XYZ file of N, CA and C in Angstrom:
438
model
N -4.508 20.165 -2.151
C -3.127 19.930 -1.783
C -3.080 19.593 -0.295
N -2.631 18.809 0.233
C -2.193 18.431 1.544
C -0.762 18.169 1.952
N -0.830 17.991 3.396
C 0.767 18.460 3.831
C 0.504 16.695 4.402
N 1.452 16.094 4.145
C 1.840 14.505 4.801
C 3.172 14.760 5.328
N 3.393 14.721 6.596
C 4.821 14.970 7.295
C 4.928 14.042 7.743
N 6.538 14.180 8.165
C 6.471 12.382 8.987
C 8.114 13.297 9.906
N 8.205 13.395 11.042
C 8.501 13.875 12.288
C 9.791 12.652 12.688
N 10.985 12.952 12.652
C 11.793 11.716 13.253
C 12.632 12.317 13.987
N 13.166 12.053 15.506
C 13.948 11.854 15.971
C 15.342 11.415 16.318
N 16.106 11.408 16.387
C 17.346 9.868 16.178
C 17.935 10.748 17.644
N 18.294 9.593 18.688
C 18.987 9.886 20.159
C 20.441 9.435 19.692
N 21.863 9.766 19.030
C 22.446 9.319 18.618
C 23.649 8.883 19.674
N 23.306 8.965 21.075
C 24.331 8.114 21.840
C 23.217 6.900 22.045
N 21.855 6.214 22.174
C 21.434 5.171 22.167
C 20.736 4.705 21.197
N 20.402 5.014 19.812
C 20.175 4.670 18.796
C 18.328 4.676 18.984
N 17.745 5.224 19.530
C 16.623 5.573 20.070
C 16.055 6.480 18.664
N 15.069 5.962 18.050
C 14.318 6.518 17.162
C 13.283 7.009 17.279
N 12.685 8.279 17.521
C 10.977 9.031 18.108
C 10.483 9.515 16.803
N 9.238 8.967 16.395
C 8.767 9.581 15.118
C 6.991 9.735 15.612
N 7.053 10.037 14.295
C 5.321 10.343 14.265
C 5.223 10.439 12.896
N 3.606 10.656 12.666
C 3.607 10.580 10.819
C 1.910 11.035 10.756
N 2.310 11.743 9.985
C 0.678 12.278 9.221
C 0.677 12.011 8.428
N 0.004 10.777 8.147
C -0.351 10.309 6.667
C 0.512 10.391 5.505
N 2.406 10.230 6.071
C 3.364 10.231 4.942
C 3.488 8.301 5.242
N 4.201 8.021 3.539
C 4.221 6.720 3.669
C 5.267 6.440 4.507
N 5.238 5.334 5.149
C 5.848 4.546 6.350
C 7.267 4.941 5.967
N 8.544 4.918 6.625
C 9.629 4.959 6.222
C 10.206 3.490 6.027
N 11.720 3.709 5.800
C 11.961 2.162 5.608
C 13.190 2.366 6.698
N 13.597 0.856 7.488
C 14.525 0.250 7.852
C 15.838 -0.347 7.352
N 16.556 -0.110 7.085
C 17.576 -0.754 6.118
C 18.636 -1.522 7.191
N 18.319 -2.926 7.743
C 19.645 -3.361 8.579
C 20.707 -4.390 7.767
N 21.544 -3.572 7.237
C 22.433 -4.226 7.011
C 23.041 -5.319 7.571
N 23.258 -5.166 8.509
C 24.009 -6.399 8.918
C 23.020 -7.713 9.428
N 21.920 -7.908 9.208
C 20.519 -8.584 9.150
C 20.256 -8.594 7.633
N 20.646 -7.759 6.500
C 20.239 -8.076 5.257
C 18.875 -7.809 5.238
N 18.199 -7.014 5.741
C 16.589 -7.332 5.999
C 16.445 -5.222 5.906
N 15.052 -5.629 5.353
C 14.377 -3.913 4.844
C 12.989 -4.234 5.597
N 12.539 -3.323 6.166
C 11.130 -3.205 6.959
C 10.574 -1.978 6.963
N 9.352 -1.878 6.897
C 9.023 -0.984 7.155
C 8.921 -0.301 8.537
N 9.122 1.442 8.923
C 9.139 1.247 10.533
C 7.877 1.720 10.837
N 7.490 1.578 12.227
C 6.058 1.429 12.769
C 5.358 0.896 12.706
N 4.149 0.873 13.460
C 3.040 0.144 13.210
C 2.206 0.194 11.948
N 2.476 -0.555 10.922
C 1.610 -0.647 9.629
C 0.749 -1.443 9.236
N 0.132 -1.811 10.307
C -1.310 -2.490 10.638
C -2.557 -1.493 10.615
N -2.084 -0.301 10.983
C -3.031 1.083 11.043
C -2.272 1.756 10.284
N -3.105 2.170 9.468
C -3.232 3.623 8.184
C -3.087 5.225 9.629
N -2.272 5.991 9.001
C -1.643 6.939 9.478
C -2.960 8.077 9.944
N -2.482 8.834 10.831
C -4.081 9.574 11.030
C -3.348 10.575 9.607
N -4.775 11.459 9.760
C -4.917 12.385 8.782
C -3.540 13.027 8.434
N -3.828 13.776 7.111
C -2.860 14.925 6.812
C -2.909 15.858 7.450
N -2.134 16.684 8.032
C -2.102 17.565 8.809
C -3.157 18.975 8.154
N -4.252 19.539 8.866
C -5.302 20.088 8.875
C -6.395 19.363 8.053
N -6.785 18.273 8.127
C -7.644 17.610 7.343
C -8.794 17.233 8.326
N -8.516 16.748 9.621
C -9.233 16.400 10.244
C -9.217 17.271 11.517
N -9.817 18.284 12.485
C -10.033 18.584 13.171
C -9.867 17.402 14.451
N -9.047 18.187 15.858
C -8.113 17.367 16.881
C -7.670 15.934 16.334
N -6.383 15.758 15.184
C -6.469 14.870 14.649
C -5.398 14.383 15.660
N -5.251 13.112 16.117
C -3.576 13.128 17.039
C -2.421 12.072 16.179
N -1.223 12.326 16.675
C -0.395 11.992 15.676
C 0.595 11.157 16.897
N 0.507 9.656 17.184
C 1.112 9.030 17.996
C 2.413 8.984 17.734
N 3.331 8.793 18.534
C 4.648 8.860 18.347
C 5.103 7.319 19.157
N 5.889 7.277 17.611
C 6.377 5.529 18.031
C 7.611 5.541 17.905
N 8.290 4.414 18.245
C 9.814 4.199 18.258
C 10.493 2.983 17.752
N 11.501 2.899 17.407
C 12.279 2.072 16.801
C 13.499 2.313 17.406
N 14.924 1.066 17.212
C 15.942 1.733 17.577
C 16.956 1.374 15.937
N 17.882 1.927 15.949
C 19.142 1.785 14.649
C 20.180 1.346 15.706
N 20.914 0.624 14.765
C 22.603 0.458 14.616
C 23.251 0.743 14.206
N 24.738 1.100 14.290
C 25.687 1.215 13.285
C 25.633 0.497 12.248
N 25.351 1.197 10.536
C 25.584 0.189 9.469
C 24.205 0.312 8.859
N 22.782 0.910 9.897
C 21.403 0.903 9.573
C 21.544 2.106 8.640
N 19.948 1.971 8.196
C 20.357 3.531 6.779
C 18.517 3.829 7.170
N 18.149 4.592 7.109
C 16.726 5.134 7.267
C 16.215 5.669 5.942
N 15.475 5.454 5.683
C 14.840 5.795 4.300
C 13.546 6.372 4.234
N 13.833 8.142 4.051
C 12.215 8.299 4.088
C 12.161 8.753 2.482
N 10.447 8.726 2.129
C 10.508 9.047 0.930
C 8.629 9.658 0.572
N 8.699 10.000 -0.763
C 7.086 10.503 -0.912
C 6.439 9.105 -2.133
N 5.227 9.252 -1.860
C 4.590 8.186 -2.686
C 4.715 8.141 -3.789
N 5.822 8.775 -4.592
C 5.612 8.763 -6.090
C 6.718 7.720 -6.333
N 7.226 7.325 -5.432
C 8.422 6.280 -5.413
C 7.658 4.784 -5.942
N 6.341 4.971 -5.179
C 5.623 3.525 -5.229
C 4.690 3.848 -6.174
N 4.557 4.812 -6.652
C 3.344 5.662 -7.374
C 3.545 5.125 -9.236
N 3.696 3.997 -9.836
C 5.133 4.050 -11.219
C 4.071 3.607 -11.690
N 2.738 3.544 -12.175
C 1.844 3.422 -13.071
C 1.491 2.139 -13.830
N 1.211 2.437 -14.761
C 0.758 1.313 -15.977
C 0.117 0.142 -15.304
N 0.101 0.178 -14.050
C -0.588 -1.175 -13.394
C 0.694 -1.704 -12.931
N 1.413 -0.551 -12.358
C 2.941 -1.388 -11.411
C 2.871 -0.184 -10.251
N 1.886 -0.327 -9.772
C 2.107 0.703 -8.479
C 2.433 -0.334 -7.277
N 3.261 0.282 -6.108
C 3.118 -0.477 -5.249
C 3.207 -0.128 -4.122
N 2.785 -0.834 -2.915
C 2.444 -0.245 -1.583
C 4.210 -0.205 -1.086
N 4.321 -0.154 0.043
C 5.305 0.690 1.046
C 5.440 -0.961 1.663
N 4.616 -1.614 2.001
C 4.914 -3.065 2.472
C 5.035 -3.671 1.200
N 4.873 -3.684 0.396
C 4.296 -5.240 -0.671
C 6.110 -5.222 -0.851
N 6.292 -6.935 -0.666
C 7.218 -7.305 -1.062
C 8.207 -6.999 -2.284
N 7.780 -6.610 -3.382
C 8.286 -6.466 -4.612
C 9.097 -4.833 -3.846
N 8.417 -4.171 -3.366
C 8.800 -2.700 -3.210
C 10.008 -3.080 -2.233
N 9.894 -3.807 -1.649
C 11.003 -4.174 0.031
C 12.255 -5.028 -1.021
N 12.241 -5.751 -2.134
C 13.079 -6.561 -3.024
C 13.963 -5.299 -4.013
N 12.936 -4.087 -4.206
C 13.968 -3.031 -4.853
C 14.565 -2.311 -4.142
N 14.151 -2.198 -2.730
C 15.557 -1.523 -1.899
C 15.921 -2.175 -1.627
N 15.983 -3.315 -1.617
C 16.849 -4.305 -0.940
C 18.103 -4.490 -1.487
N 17.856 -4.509 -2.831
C 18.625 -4.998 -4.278
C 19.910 -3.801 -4.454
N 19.370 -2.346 -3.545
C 20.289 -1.300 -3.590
C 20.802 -1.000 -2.487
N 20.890 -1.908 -0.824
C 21.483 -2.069 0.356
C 22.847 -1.567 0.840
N 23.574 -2.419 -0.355
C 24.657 -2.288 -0.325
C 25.305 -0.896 -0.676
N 24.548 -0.023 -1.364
C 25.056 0.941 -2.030
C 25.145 1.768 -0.562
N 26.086 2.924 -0.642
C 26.092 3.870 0.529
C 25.384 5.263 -0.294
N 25.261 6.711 0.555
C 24.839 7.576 0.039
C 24.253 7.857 -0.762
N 24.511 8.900 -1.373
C 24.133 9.620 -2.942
C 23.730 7.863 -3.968
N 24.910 7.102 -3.998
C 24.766 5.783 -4.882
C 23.579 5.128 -4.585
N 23.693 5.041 -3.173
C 21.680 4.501 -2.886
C 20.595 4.539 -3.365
N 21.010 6.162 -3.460
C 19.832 6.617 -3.891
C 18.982 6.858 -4.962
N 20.343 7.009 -5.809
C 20.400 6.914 -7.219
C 20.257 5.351 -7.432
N 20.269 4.408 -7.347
C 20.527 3.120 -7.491
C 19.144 2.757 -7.539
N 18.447 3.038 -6.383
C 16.846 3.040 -5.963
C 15.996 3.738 -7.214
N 16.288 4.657 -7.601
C 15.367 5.358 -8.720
C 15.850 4.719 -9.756
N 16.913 3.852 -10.374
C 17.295 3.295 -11.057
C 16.464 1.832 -11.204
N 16.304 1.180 -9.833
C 15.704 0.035 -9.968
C 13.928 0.188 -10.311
N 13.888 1.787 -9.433
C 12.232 1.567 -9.763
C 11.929 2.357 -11.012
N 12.687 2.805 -12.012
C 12.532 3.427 -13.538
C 12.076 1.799 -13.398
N 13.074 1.245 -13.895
C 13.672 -0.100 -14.279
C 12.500 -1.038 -14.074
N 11.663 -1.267 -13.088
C 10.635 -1.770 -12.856
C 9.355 -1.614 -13.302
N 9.314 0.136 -13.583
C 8.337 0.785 -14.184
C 8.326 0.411 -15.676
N 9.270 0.643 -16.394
C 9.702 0.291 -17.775
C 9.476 1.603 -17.578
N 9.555 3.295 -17.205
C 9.285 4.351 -17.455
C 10.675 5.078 -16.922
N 10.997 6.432 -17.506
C 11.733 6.947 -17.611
C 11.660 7.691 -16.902
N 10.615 8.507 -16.865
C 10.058 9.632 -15.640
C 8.879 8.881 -14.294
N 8.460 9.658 -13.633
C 7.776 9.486 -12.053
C 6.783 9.820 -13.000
N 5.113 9.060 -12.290
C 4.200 9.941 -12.498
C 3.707 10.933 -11.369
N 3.940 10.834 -10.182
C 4.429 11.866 -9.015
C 5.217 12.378 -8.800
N 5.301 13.140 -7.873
C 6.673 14.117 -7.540
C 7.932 12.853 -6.931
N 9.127 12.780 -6.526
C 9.680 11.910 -5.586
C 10.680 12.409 -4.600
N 10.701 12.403 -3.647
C 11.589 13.108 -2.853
C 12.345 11.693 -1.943
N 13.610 11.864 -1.844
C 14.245 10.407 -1.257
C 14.931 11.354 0.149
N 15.262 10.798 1.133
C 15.859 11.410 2.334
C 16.795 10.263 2.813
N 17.819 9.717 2.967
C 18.434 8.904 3.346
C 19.166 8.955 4.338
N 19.416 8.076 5.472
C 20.194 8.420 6.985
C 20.943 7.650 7.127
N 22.122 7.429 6.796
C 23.184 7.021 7.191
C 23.303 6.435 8.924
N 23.275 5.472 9.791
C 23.821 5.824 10.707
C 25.159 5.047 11.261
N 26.175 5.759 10.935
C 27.459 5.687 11.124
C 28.453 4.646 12.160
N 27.768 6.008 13.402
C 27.885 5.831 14.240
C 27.640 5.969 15.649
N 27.135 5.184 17.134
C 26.228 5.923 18.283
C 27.508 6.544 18.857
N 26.892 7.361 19.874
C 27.657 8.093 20.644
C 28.367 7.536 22.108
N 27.077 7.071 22.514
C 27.237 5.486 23.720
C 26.455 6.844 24.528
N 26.628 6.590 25.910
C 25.704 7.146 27.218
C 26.368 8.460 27.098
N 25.795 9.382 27.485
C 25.965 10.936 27.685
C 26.929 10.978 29.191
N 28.136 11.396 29.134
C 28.811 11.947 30.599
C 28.256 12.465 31.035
């Protein structure tokens, strides 16, 4: 059993995002008003270890920023995990086309919408992993601190 965490920040008067990640899959970007889903961070490099796996393992901390209207999406691999020879990575296009397809939805509907498209994709009813969805709204910034 291993622990994959993924560490986020949000500065909500400058939209300033501080994360880090042990070997959890990448989160997602949702900019609405761009129509566009990304993954955040650098995903050119595979994440260091799971946390106690590797002895002085270090866990860089990168940044992104949000807008009003952005939605943050973290989640566990069983999302991409849907079997039969339909698994899919955290970048591969097809995976970035099923959240995409559920953008529009706000909250709770998102989210549900998302496990809807990837049953739906799977042709399966159940996960063959666990799935945990975390979704971030961001509303609204605060602007500069008085």
């Amino acid at each position: 059993m291993f622990v994959t965490p993924f560490y986020l920040v949000i500065d909500t008067a400058t939209g300033v995002v501080r994360f880090a990640n042990a070997s959890h899959p990448s989160p997602l970007h949702i900019c609405r008003a761009q129509h566009t889903v990304r993954a955040m961070g650098d995903t050119s490099q595979h994440h260091p270890f799971a946390l106690g796996v590797a002895k002085d393992s270090v866990y860089p901390t990168e940044e992104d920023v949000v807008k009003p209207g952005d939605l943050l999406l973290l989640y566990t691999d069983g999302l991409c995990d849907l079997g039969e020879g339909k698994d899919l990575t955290p970048d591969d296009p097809q995976f970035l086309r099923l959240v995409q397809n559920c953008a529009r939805q706000r909250g709770e509907a998102f989210l549900d919408a998302l496990l809807a498209q990837a049953r739906q994709f799977s042709g399966q009813d159940d996960f063959r992993d666990d799935v945990c969805l975390v979704g971030i709204e961001i509303e609204r910034l605060t602007g500069p601190a008085s």
